[in-house]
Amino acid sequence: MILKLKNVSKGYGDPQKSNYRKVLDEINLEVYENQKIAIAGPSGSGKTTLLNLIGTLDKADSGEIIFKGTNIIEYSDEQLAHFRNRQLGFVFQFHHLLPQCTLWENVLLPVLPFKKIAGKTEKEWAEYLLRKVGIWEQRNQKPSELSGGECQRTAVVRALINKPQLILADEPTGALDEKNALNLTELLNHISSEEGISLVVVTHSAELASQMDKIYQLKDGQLR
Ligand SMILES: Nc1ncnc2c1ncn2[C@@H]1O[C@H](COP(=O)(O)OP(=O)(O)OP(=O)(O)O)[C@@H](O)[C@H]1O
Ligand SMILES: [Mg+2]
């Protein structure tokens, strides 16, 4: 097992006040090596919140999040940095590309903390991925010169560049037309099978969800 969530709860606001809202209520989840799971659920049900907790961008109020046997809450700063940079690929709902960098620079950015410059292998891998999702020609453009769907595909390539063990993707096909959504779904599927990457994908797309091994619904703080 690569990831296990044990009774994870998270709320927003002050628990003593009326504005408090419990978003996740004792969530349990298990993800195995190479397994692909989809999480669906209404807007505001807590899907992004859940991914942020697993991605260590936010902290749970209670419960345990165990990645390869260790509770991530117990990680040292060094372990956290390694986890985020090398073991995890995160595709954000609103992609978060660096506006001053080109598409090419954006996708190679995660390589820099451990290599200083991207080598031949990384560049070949980046080219392969960019061609695969059809944005190789746009590689010298900046995010402001790209369409929303092109930015989203860039974000997916960036998440794959370090060949992580786990990918968390928040609506990766949300801004794409049918053809490009299908392309991206195929890429995610193909790469995760080939590289043995586990996938947790938040999606409203029935097409994408149907290609995962398991589909969960998040509703009223519960995963079903
Ligand atoms: N930082 C925050 N402070 C207060 N409330 C928040 C915060 N972040 C999220 N929420 C609330 O928590 C709930 C869950 O938000 P979340 O973004 O996880 O939903 P979601 O399932 O990803 O929705 P969507 O499908 O629209 O992306 C929402 O009601 C939201 O308003
Ligand atoms: Mg969301």
Short mmCIF file of C-alpha atoms and ligand atoms in Angstrom, two decimals:
data_model
loop_
_atom_site.label_atom_id
_atom_site.label_comp_id
_atom_site.label_asym_id
_atom_site.label_seq_id
_atom_site.Cartn_x
_atom_site.Cartn_y
_atom_site.Cartn_z
CA MET A 1 0.00 0.00 0.00
CA ILE A 2 1.32 3.43 -0.89
CA LEU A 3 -1.18 5.69 0.86
CA LYS A 4 -3.58 5.22 3.75
CA LEU A 5 -5.90 7.76 5.33
CA LYS A 6 -7.15 6.92 8.80
CA ASN A 7 -10.08 8.88 10.26
CA VAL A 8 -9.01 12.14 8.64
CA SER A 9 -11.12 15.16 9.60
CA LYS A 10 -10.87 18.76 8.51
CA GLY A 11 -13.05 21.80 9.09
CA TYR A 12 -12.82 25.49 8.39
CA GLY A 13 -13.57 28.34 10.77
CA ASP A 14 -13.61 28.45 14.56
CA PRO A 15 -15.12 25.26 16.07
CA GLN A 16 -16.57 27.42 18.89
CA LYS A 17 -18.43 29.67 16.46
CA SER A 18 -21.36 29.33 14.11
CA ASN A 19 -19.20 29.85 11.00
CA TYR A 20 -17.49 26.50 11.61
CA ARG A 21 -17.90 23.95 8.88
CA LYS A 22 -16.66 20.40 9.02
CA VAL A 23 -15.71 19.49 5.46
CA LEU A 24 -14.14 16.04 5.95
CA ASP A 25 -15.52 13.77 8.64
CA GLU A 26 -13.32 10.80 9.58
CA ILE A 27 -12.30 9.88 6.04
CA ASN A 28 -10.69 6.49 5.41
CA LEU A 29 -8.97 5.66 2.14
CA GLU A 30 -6.42 3.15 0.87
CA VAL A 31 -4.44 3.49 -2.33
CA TYR A 32 -2.21 0.68 -3.58
CA GLU A 33 0.88 0.78 -5.78
CA ASN A 34 -0.15 1.27 -9.39
CA GLN A 35 -3.79 1.82 -8.42
CA LYS A 36 -5.87 4.55 -10.02
CA ILE A 37 -8.76 6.04 -8.15
CA ALA A 38 -11.25 8.75 -9.01
CA ILE A 39 -12.98 11.04 -6.54
CA ALA A 40 -16.21 12.67 -7.60
CA GLY A 41 -18.72 14.71 -5.65
CA PRO A 42 -20.61 18.01 -5.71
CA SER A 43 -18.87 21.39 -5.80
CA GLY A 44 -17.84 22.38 -2.28
CA SER A 45 -17.88 18.80 -0.97
CA GLY A 46 -14.18 18.95 -0.04
CA LYS A 47 -12.38 17.26 -2.93
CA THR A 48 -9.65 19.91 -3.22
CA THR A 49 -9.38 20.02 0.57
CA LEU A 50 -8.73 16.28 0.60
CA LEU A 51 -6.01 16.49 -2.08
CA ASN A 52 -4.38 19.41 -0.26
CA LEU A 53 -4.13 17.35 2.93
CA ILE A 54 -2.53 14.41 1.10
CA GLY A 55 -0.21 16.81 -0.75
CA THR A 56 0.84 18.39 2.58
CA LEU A 57 -0.33 21.83 1.43
CA ASP A 58 -2.70 21.93 4.40
CA LYS A 59 -3.00 20.10 7.73
CA ALA A 60 -5.75 17.77 8.90
CA ASP A 61 -7.46 18.56 12.24
CA SER A 62 -7.19 14.91 13.24
CA GLY A 63 -6.40 11.50 11.83
CA GLU A 64 -3.40 10.03 10.06
CA ILE A 65 -2.12 10.22 6.52
CA ILE A 66 0.35 7.42 5.97
CA PHE A 67 2.59 7.44 2.90
CA LYS A 68 4.66 4.26 2.49
CA GLY A 69 4.42 3.44 6.17
CA THR A 70 5.12 6.87 7.70
CA ASN A 71 2.60 9.41 8.93
CA ILE A 72 3.38 12.50 6.84
CA ILE A 73 2.65 14.70 9.85
CA GLU A 74 5.87 13.30 11.36
CA TYR A 75 8.02 14.22 8.36
CA SER A 76 11.02 16.47 8.96
CA ASP A 77 11.36 19.55 6.72
CA GLU A 78 13.85 17.64 4.60
CA GLN A 79 11.52 14.65 4.21
CA LEU A 80 8.65 16.99 3.35
CA ALA A 81 10.67 18.70 0.63
CA HIS A 82 11.70 15.32 -0.80
CA PHE A 83 8.12 14.05 -0.65
CA ARG A 84 6.68 17.10 -2.45
CA ASN A 85 9.42 17.35 -5.06
CA ARG A 86 10.27 13.74 -5.86
CA GLN A 87 7.54 11.40 -4.72
CA LEU A 88 4.48 13.48 -5.46
CA GLY A 89 3.12 15.04 -8.64
CA PHE A 90 0.42 17.63 -8.07
CA VAL A 91 -1.91 18.90 -10.79
CA PHE A 92 -3.74 21.88 -9.32
CA GLN A 93 -7.32 22.80 -10.18
CA PHE A 94 -6.08 26.23 -11.30
CA HIS A 95 -2.76 24.94 -12.66
CA HIS A 96 -0.47 27.58 -10.99
CA LEU A 97 2.10 27.98 -13.73
CA LEU A 98 4.81 30.61 -13.31
CA PRO A 99 3.75 33.51 -15.57
CA GLN A 100 7.29 34.75 -16.25
CA CYS A 101 8.48 31.33 -17.48
CA THR A 102 7.80 29.67 -20.82
CA LEU A 103 5.88 26.42 -21.07
CA TRP A 104 9.20 24.57 -21.47
CA GLU A 105 10.69 26.23 -18.36
CA ASN A 106 7.55 25.53 -16.36
CA VAL A 107 7.63 21.79 -17.03
CA LEU A 108 11.35 21.48 -16.24
CA LEU A 109 11.14 23.50 -13.03
CA PRO A 110 10.65 20.52 -10.66
CA VAL A 111 13.92 19.03 -11.92
CA LEU A 112 16.01 22.00 -10.75
CA PRO A 113 16.05 21.54 -6.95
CA PHE A 114 18.03 18.32 -7.28
CA LYS A 115 19.89 18.75 -10.56
CA LYS A 116 20.63 22.48 -11.05
CA ILE A 117 20.16 22.06 -14.80
CA ALA A 118 17.90 19.67 -16.65
CA GLY A 119 19.93 16.95 -18.36
CA LYS A 120 19.39 15.14 -21.64
CA THR A 121 17.18 12.46 -20.09
CA GLU A 122 14.84 14.98 -18.51
CA LYS A 123 14.66 17.03 -21.69
CA GLU A 124 13.88 13.95 -23.79
CA TRP A 125 11.24 12.88 -21.31
CA ALA A 126 9.73 16.41 -21.34
CA GLU A 127 9.68 16.43 -25.14
CA TYR A 128 8.02 13.01 -25.23
CA LEU A 129 5.30 14.14 -22.81
CA LEU A 130 4.73 17.50 -24.51
CA ARG A 131 4.38 15.85 -27.92
CA LYS A 132 2.04 13.28 -26.44
CA VAL A 133 -0.38 15.93 -25.17
CA GLY A 134 0.06 18.08 -28.30
CA ILE A 135 1.74 21.22 -26.91
CA TRP A 136 5.31 20.77 -28.15
CA GLU A 137 4.93 23.57 -30.73
CA GLN A 138 3.89 25.99 -27.97
CA ARG A 139 6.89 25.28 -25.74
CA ASN A 140 8.39 28.78 -26.01
CA GLN A 141 5.16 30.59 -25.16
CA LYS A 142 4.37 31.96 -21.71
CA PRO A 143 1.18 31.01 -19.84
CA SER A 144 -0.50 34.31 -20.81
CA GLU A 145 -0.01 33.28 -24.44
CA LEU A 146 -1.52 29.81 -23.93
CA SER A 147 -5.14 28.69 -23.83
CA GLY A 148 -6.61 27.40 -20.55
CA GLY A 149 -6.46 23.84 -21.82
CA GLU A 150 -2.84 24.23 -22.90
CA CYS A 151 -1.95 25.54 -19.42
CA GLN A 152 -3.69 22.55 -17.88
CA ARG A 153 -1.80 20.11 -20.10
CA THR A 154 1.45 21.89 -19.18
CA ALA A 155 0.60 21.40 -15.50
CA VAL A 156 0.07 17.68 -16.07
CA VAL A 157 3.44 17.33 -17.81
CA ARG A 158 5.09 19.25 -14.96
CA ALA A 159 3.58 16.78 -12.48
CA LEU A 160 4.98 13.83 -14.44
CA ILE A 161 8.47 15.19 -15.04
CA ASN A 162 10.11 13.66 -11.95
CA LYS A 163 8.29 10.32 -12.36
CA PRO A 164 6.68 10.50 -8.91
CA GLN A 165 5.17 7.55 -7.08
CA LEU A 166 1.84 9.27 -6.54
CA ILE A 167 -0.01 11.80 -8.65
CA LEU A 168 -2.76 13.95 -7.21
CA ALA A 169 -4.76 15.61 -9.96
CA ASP A 170 -7.58 18.09 -9.36
CA GLU A 171 -9.91 18.19 -12.37
CA PRO A 172 -7.09 17.66 -14.92
CA THR A 173 -9.51 17.58 -17.86
CA GLY A 174 -11.85 20.33 -16.62
CA ALA A 175 -10.76 22.96 -19.17
CA LEU A 176 -10.34 20.60 -22.12
CA ASP A 177 -12.49 19.74 -25.12
CA GLU A 178 -13.45 16.12 -25.67
CA LYS A 179 -10.50 15.22 -27.91
CA ASN A 180 -7.85 16.73 -25.64
CA ALA A 181 -9.53 15.35 -22.53
CA LEU A 182 -9.33 11.90 -24.07
CA ASN A 183 -5.67 12.44 -24.99
CA LEU A 184 -4.78 13.54 -21.49
CA THR A 185 -6.74 10.69 -19.91
CA GLU A 186 -4.82 8.27 -22.10
CA LEU A 187 -1.50 9.86 -21.14
CA LEU A 188 -2.22 9.70 -17.42
CA ASN A 189 -3.36 6.12 -17.74
CA HIS A 190 -0.45 5.05 -19.91
CA ILE A 191 2.27 6.75 -17.85
CA SER A 192 0.90 5.55 -14.54
CA SER A 193 0.74 1.94 -15.78
CA GLU A 194 4.15 2.12 -17.43
CA GLU A 195 5.94 3.82 -14.54
CA GLY A 196 3.93 2.17 -11.77
CA ILE A 197 2.53 5.49 -10.55
CA SER A 198 -0.56 5.59 -8.34
CA LEU A 199 -3.18 8.12 -9.27
CA VAL A 200 -5.78 10.01 -7.24
CA VAL A 201 -7.89 12.06 -9.63
CA VAL A 202 -10.69 14.44 -8.75
CA THR A 203 -13.00 14.60 -11.72
CA HIS A 204 -16.49 15.34 -12.92
CA SER A 205 -15.78 13.50 -16.15
CA ALA A 206 -17.55 10.13 -16.38
CA GLU A 207 -15.13 9.20 -19.17
CA LEU A 208 -12.04 9.80 -17.02
CA ALA A 209 -13.60 8.20 -13.94
CA SER A 210 -14.56 5.08 -15.90
CA GLN A 211 -10.89 4.44 -16.70
CA MET A 212 -9.86 4.37 -13.05
CA ASP A 213 -9.82 1.19 -10.93
CA LYS A 214 -12.17 2.58 -8.31
CA ILE A 215 -14.58 5.52 -8.06
CA TYR A 216 -15.40 7.23 -4.77
CA GLN A 217 -18.08 9.83 -4.09
CA LEU A 218 -17.37 12.54 -1.55
CA LYS A 219 -20.55 13.85 0.02
CA ASP A 220 -21.48 15.25 3.43
CA GLY A 221 -17.91 14.74 4.61
CA GLN A 222 -17.91 11.03 3.77
CA LEU A 223 -16.23 8.96 1.06
CA ARG A 224 -18.33 6.21 -0.43
N1 LIG B 1 -9.49 28.29 3.33
C1 LIG B 1 -10.81 28.10 3.51
N2 LIG B 1 -11.47 28.74 4.49
C2 LIG B 1 -12.79 28.54 4.70
N3 LIG B 1 -13.53 27.68 3.99
C3 LIG B 1 -12.94 27.00 3.00
C4 LIG B 1 -11.54 27.17 2.70
N4 LIG B 1 -11.22 26.36 1.66
C5 LIG B 1 -12.36 25.72 1.33
N5 LIG B 1 -13.39 26.10 2.11
C6 LIG B 1 -14.78 25.59 2.07
O1 LIG B 1 -14.71 24.18 2.21
C7 LIG B 1 -15.62 23.53 1.34
C8 LIG B 1 -14.88 22.53 0.48
O2 LIG B 1 -14.04 23.22 -0.45
P1 LIG B 1 -13.24 22.47 -1.59
O3 LIG B 1 -12.48 23.48 -2.35
O4 LIG B 1 -12.47 21.37 -0.97
O5 LIG B 1 -14.43 21.87 -2.47
P2 LIG B 1 -14.40 21.04 -3.85
O6 LIG B 1 -15.11 19.75 -3.61
O7 LIG B 1 -13.01 20.97 -4.34
O8 LIG B 1 -15.29 21.95 -4.82
P3 LIG B 1 -15.16 22.22 -6.40
O9 LIG B 1 -15.75 21.00 -7.09
O10 LIG B 1 -16.01 23.43 -6.62
O11 LIG B 1 -13.72 22.46 -6.73
C9 LIG B 1 -16.31 24.64 0.56
O12 LIG B 1 -17.58 24.86 1.15
C10 LIG B 1 -15.43 25.84 0.72
O13 LIG B 1 -16.17 27.03 0.74
MG MG B 2 -12.02 21.76 -6.00
#
